[in-house]
Coordinates of C-alpha atoms in Angstrom, one line a residue:
X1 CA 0.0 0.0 0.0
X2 CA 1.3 3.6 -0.8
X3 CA 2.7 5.9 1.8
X4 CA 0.2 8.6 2.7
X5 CA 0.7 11.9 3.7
X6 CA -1.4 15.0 4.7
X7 CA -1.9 17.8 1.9
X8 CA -4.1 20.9 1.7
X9 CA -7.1 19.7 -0.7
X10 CA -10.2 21.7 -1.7
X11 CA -13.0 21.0 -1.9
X12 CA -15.3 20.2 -5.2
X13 CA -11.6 21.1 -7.0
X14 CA -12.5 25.0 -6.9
X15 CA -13.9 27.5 -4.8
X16 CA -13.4 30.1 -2.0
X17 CA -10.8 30.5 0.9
X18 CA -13.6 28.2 3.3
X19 CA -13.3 25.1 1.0
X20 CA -9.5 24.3 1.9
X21 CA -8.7 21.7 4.3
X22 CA -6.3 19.1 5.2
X23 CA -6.9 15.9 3.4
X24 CA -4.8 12.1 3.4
X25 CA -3.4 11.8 -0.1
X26 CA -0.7 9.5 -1.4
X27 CA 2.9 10.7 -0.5
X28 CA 5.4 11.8 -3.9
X29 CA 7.9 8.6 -4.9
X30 CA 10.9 11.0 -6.9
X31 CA 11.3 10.1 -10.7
X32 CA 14.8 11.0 -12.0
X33 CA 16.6 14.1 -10.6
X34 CA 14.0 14.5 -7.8
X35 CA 14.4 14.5 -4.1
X36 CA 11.3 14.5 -1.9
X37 CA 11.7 17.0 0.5
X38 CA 9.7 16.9 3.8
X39 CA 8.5 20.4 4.5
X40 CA 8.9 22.6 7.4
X41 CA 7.4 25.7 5.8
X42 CA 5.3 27.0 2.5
X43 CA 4.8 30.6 1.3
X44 CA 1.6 31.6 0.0
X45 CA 1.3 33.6 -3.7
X46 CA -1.5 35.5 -5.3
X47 CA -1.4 32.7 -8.1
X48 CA -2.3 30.3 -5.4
X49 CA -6.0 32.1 -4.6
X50 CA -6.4 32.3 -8.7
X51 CA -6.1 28.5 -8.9
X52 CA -8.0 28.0 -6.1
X53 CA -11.0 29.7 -7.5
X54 CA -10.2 27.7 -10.8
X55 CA -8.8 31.0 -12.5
X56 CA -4.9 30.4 -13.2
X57 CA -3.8 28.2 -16.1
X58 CA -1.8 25.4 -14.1
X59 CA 0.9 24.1 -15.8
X60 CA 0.4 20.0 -16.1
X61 CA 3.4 19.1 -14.4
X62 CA 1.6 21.2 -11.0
X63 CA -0.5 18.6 -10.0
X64 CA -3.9 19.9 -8.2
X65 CA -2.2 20.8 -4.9
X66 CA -1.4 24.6 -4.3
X67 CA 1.8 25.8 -3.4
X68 CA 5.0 26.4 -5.4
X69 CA 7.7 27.5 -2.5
X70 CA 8.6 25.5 0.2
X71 CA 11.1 25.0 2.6
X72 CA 12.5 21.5 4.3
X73 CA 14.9 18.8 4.8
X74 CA 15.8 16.4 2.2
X75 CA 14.3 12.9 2.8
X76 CA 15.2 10.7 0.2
X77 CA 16.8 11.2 -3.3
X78 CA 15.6 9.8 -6.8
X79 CA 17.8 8.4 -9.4
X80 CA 19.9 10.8 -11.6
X81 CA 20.6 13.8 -9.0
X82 CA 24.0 15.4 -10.0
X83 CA 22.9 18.4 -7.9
X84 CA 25.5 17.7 -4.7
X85 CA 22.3 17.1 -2.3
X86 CA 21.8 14.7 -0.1
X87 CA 19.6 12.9 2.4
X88 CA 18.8 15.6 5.3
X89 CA 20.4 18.4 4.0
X90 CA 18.1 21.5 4.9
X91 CA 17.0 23.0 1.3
X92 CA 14.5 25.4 0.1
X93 CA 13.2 25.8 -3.6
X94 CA 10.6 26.3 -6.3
X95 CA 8.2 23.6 -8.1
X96 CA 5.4 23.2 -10.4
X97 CA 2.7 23.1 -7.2
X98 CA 2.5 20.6 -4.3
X99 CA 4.0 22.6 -2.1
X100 CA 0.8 22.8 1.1
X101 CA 1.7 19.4 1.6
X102 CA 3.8 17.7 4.4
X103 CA 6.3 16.3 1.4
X104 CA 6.9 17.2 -1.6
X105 CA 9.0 16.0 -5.0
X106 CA 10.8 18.6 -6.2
X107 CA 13.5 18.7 -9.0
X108 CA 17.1 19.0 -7.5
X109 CA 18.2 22.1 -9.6
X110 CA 15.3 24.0 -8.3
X111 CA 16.8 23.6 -4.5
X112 CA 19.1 25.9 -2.4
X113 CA 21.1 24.9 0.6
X114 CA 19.5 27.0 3.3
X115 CA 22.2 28.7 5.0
X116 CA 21.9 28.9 8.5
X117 CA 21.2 32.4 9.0
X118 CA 17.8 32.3 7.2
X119 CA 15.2 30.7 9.4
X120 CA 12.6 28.3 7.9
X121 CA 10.1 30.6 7.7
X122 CA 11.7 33.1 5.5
X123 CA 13.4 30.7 3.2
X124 CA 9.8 29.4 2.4
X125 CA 9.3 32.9 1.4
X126 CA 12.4 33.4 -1.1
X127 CA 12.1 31.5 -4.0
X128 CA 9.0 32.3 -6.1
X129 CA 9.4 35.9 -4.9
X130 CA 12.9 36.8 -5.5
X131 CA 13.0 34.3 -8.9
X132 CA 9.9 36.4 -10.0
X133 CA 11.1 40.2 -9.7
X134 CA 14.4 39.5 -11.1
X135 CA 13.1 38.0 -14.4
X136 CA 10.6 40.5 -14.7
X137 CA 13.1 43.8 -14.1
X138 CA 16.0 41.8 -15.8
X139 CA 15.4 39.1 -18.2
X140 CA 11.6 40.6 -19.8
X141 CA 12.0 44.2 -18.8
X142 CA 15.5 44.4 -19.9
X143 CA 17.1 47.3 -17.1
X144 CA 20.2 48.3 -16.6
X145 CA 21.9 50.8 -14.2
X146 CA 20.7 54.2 -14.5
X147 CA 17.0 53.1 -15.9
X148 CA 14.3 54.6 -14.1
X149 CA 11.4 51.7 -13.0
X150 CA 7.7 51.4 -11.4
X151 CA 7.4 49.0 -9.3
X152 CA 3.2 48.7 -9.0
X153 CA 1.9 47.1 -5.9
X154 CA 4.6 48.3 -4.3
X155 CA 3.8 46.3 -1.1
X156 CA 3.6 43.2 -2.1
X157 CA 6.3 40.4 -1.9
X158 CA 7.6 40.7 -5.8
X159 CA 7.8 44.4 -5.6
X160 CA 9.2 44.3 -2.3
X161 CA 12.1 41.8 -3.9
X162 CA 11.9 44.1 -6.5
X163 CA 12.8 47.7 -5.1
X164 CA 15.6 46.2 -3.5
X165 CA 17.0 44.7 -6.8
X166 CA 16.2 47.9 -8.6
X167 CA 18.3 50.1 -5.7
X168 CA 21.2 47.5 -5.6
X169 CA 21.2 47.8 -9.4
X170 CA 21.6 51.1 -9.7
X171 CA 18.1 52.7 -10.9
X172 CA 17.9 56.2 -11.5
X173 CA 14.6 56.5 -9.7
X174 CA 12.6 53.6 -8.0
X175 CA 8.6 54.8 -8.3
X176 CA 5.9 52.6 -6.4
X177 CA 2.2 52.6 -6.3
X178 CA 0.2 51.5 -3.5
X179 CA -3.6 51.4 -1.8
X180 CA -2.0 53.2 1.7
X181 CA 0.1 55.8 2.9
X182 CA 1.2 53.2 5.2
X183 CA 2.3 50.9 2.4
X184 CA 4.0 53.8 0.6
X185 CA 5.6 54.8 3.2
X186 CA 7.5 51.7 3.9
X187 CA 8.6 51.5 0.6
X188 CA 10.2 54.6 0.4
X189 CA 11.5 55.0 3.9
X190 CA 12.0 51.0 4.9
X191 CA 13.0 49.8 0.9
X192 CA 14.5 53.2 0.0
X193 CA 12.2 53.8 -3.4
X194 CA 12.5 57.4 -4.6
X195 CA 8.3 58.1 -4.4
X196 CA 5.3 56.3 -4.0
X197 CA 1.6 57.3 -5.3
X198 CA -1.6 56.2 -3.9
X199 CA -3.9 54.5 -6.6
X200 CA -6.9 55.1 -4.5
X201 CA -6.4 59.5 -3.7
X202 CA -4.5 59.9 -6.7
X203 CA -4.0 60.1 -10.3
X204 CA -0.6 58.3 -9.6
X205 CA 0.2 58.7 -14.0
X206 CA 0.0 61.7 -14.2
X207 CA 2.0 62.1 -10.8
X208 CA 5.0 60.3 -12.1
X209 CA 4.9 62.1 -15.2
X210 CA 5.4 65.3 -12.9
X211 CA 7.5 64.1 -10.7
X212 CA 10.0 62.9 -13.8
X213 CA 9.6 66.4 -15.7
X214 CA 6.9 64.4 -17.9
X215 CA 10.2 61.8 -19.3
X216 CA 8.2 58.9 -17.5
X217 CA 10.0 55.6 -16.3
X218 CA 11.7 53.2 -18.8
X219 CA 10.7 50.1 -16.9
X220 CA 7.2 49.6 -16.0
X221 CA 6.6 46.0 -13.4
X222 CA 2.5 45.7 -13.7
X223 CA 0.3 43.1 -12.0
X224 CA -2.9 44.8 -12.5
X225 CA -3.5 44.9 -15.9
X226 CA -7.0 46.2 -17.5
X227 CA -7.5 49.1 -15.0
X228 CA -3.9 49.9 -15.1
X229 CA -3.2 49.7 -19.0
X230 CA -3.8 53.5 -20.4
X231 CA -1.7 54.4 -17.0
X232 CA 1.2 52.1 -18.0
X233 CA 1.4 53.2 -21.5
X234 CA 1.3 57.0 -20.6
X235 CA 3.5 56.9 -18.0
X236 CA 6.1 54.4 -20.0
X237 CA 9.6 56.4 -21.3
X238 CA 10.5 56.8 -25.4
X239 CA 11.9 52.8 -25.8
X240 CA 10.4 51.8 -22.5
X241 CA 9.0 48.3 -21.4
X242 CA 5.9 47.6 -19.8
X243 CA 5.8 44.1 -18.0
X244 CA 2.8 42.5 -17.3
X245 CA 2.6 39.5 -14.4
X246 CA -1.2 39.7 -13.6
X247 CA -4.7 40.6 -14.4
X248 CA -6.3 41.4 -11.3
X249 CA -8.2 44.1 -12.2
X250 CA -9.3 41.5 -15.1
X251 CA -8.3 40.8 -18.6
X252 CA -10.6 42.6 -20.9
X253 CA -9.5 46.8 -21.7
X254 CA -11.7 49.4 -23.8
X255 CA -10.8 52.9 -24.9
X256 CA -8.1 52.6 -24.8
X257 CA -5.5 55.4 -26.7
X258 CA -2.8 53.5 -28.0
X259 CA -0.4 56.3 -29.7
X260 CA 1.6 56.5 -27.5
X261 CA 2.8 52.8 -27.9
X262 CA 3.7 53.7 -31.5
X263 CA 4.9 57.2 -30.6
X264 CA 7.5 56.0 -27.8
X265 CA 8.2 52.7 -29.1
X266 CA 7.1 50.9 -26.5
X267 CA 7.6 46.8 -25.5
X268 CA 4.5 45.4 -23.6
X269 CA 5.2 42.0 -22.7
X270 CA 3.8 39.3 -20.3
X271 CA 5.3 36.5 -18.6
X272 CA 4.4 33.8 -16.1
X273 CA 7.0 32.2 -14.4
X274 CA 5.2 29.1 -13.4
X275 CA 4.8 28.0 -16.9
X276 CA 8.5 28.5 -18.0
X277 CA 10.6 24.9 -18.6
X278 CA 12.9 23.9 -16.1
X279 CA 16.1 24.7 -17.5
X280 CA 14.4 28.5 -18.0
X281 CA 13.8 28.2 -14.0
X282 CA 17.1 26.8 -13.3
X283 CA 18.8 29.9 -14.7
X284 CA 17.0 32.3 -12.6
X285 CA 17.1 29.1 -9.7
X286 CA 21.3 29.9 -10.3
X287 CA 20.8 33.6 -10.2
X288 CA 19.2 33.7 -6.4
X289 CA 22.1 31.9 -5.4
X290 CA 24.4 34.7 -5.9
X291 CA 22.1 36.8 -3.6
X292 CA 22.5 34.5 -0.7
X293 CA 25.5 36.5 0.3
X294 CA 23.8 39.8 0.4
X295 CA 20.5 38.5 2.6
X296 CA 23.3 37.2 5.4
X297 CA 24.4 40.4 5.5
X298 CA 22.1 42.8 5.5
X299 CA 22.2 44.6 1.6
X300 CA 18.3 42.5 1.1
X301 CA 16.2 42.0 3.9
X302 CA 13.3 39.5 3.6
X303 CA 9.9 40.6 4.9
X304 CA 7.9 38.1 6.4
X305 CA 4.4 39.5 7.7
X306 CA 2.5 37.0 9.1
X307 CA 3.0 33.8 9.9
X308 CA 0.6 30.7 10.5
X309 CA -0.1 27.0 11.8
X310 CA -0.8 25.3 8.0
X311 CA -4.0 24.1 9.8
X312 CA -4.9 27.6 9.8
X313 CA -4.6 27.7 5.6
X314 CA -7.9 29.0 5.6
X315 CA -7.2 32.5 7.3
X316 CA -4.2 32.6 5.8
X317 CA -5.7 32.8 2.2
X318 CA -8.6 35.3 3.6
X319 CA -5.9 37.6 4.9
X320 CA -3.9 37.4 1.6
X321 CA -7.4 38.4 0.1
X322 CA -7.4 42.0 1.9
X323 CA -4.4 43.1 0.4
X324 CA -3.1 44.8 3.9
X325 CA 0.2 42.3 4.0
X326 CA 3.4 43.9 3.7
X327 CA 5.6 41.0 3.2
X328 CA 4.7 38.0 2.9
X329 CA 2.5 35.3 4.3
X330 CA 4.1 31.8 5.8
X331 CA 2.3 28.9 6.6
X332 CA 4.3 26.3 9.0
X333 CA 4.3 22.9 8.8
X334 CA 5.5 21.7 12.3

């Protein structure tokens, strides 16, 4: 008889933050490459509430249960690792899904030694974060040192990433909106971005434009999509790049003035990380290790906001849902 293990489940497939709970599945056997890593800690995503509600394209390697950054100690190791892991080592890492479960199988070249000095809770919170903002500002967005950028949702875990990539990097100007003087308020003064505009008092386009003598940014970071697309493409610098990660003000735009994307020769591209190929997310897997020597000491600084019992899933996913996080939101597996 298979092993079991426990695994957040919902149920009926889809629905609202109330239909998660914790379910006795069959436990992960690794195929080739994989190690099964028994989890300590997961960290919770905005893609994770979409594919609960049946909303987010999962890729078909995913698997139905949510999660996709996890940390843990190696259990056992599949056939074919050439990673340098083995049995017990402490690791933390990025997969497909599975990760609100007591184990998981996770490709080795998507793992990281955990160093000592990051505590399980905020290693669960690294890798879809930190592996997100930097393909967005680097590998889609294309900036280099002395670019300007808008990092929108300034608050949340990506941007958070984000604004301290974009100030180690060398940005001319790091702009953020946000729903909160609060929210903008740590950006600027914890993160160190140059401004922040409130999307809910202001008209924050037209505010950048002002507050850049009406040159805009060269590198826009978008999760919001419809309501934000005019915004984006006025505010956007001659040759600038808009990057799109999300919808969630939906999918669907209308009158929409489009000149100036001819007029500037402007880039609007989207990306998703999730469904990229391994190798893809092993390059950007290789990339966060070279920052591990600036979170021990000090130059990033992982914000963790809350943090929660996994049987409490439920209010974990309702919280996320309010949008008053700064930081992100850990669920612990003990």
């Amino acid at each position: 008889m298979a092993e079991k293990m426990r695994a957040v489940d919902i149920k009926n497939g889809t629905g609202p933050a109330d239909s998660l709970y914790i379910n006795t599945i069959p436990k992960p056997t690794p195929s080739s490459g994989e190690a099964i890593v028994k989890i300590k800690a997961f960290g919770l995503n905005r893609m994770d509430l979409l594919q609960r509600e049946g909303h987010y394209p999962v890729p078909p390697q995913a698997g139905p249960i949510l999660g996709v950054e996890f940390s843990g100690h190696i259990e056992t190791l599949g056939e074919g690792c050439k990673d340098g892991f083995k049995a017990g080592d402490e690791v933390f890492g990025l997969a497909y899904g599975g990760a609100y479960a007591e184990y998981i199988a996770a490709n080795t070249h998507m793992l990281l030694h955990k160093p000592s000095h990051l505590s399980w809770k905020e290693a669960a919170g690294v890798p879809e974060t930190w592996i997100t903002a930097t393909q967005a500002m680097y590998l889609v967005g294309e900036f280099a040192k002395g670019k300007s950028i808008l990092w929108h949702a300034g608050a949340s875990s990506v941007s958070i990433a984000g604004i301290q990539l974009s100030k180690v990097g060398g940005a001319s100007a790091i702009y953020v909106t946000a729903g909160s003087q609060d929210k903008i308020d740590f950006c600027v003064q914890e993160l160190g971005a140059t401004a922040g505009f409130n999307y809910k008092t202001q008209d924050w386009s037209k505010e950048i434009l002002k507050a850049t003598g009406g040159n805009g940014v060269d590198v826009v970071i978008d999760f919001v999509g419809a309501s934000y697309f005019q915004g984006n493409l006025d505010v956007a610098a001659v040759d600038g790049r808009i990057v799109n990660l999300g919808a969630l003000s939906g999918t669907k735009v209308s009158n929409v003035d489009i000149g100036s994307f001819v007029r500037k020769r402007l880039r609007i591209e989207g990306s998703s990380l999730r469904s990229r190929d391994a190798e893809y997310q092993g390059r950007l897997r290789d990339k966060l290790e070279e920052y591990l020597p600036q979170f021990e000491d000090g130059t990033f600084k992982i914000f963790v906001d809350k943090v929660l019992p996994w049987e409490e899933v439920v209010e974990a996913h309702k919280l996320m849902e309010k949008n008053t996080t700064k930081g992100k939101i850990i669920c612990t597996i003990y």
